[in-house]
Tab-separated table of C-alpha atoms in Angstrom:
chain	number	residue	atom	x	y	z
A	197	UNK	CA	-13.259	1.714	0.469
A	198	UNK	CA	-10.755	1.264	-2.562
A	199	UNK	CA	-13.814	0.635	-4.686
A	200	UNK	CA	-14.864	3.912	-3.842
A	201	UNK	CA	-11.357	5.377	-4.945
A	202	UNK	CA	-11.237	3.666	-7.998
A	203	UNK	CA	-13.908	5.880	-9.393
A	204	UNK	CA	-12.097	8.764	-8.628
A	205	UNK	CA	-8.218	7.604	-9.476
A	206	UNK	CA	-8.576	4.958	-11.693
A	207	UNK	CA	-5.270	2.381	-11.001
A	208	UNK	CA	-2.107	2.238	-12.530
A	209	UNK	CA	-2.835	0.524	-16.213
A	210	UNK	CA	-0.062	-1.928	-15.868
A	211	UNK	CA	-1.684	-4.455	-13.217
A	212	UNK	CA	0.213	-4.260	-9.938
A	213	UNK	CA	1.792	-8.041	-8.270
A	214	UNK	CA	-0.197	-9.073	-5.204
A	215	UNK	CA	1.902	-8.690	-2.249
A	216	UNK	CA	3.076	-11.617	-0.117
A	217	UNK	CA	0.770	-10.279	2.811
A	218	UNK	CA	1.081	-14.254	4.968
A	219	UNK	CA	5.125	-13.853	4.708
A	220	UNK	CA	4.715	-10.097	5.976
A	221	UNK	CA	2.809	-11.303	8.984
A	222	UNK	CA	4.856	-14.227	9.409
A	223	UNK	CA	7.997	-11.445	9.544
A	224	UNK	CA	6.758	-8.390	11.452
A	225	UNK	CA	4.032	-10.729	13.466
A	226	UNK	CA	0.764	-8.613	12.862
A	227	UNK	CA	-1.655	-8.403	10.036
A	228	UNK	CA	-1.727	-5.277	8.037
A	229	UNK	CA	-5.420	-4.058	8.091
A	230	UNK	CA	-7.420	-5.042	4.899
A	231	UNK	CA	-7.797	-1.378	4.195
A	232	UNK	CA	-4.427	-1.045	3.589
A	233	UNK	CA	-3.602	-4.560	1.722
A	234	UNK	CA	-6.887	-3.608	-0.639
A	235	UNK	CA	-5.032	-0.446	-1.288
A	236	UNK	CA	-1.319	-1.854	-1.893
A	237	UNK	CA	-2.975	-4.685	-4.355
A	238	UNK	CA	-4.865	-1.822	-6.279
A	239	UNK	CA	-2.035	0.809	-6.865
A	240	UNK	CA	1.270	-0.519	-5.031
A	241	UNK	CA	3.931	1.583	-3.376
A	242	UNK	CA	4.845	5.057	-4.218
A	243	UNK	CA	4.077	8.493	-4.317
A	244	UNK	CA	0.433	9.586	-5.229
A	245	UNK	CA	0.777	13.360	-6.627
A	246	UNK	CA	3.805	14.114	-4.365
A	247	UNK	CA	1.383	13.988	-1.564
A	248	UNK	CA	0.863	10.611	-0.275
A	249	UNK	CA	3.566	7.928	0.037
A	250	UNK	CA	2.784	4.382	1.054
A	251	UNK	CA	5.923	2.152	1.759
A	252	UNK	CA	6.859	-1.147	1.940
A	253	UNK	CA	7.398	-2.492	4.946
A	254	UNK	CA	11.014	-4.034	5.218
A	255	UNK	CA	12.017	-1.869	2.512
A	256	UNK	CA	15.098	-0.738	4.857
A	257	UNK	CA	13.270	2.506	5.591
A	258	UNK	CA	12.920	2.645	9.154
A	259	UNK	CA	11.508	6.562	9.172
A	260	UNK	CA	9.321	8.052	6.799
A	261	UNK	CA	10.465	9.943	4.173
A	262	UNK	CA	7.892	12.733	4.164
A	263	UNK	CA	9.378	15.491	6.005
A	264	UNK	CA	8.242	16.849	9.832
């Protein structure tokens, strides 16, 4: 699926540093889905257009910080 988004929002330029995805299992206990880690790898955390916000988990954010 994040092939198919490349086309349409090409990735940050500056290459984004492959997450430690075995420690974050190891910590929390459950695999993120592949979806997700294909995703993170590809454009990282952030805001996309003020819309979309993907977070880190163990960041210290325990809620979202997109409003209700």
């Amino acid at each position: 699926m994040v092939s198919r988004l490349t086309r349409l929002l090409p990735p940050p330029r500056t290459a984004v540093q492959p997450q430690p995805w075995e420690e974050t299992r190891a910590t929390y206990g459950t695999k993120r889905p592949h979806d997700f880690q294909d995703f993170v790898d590809t454009y990282g955390y952030g805001t996309l257009d003020d819309v979309l916000s993907v977070i880190a988990p163990g960041n210290g954010a325990r809620r979202s910080p997109i409003p209700p």
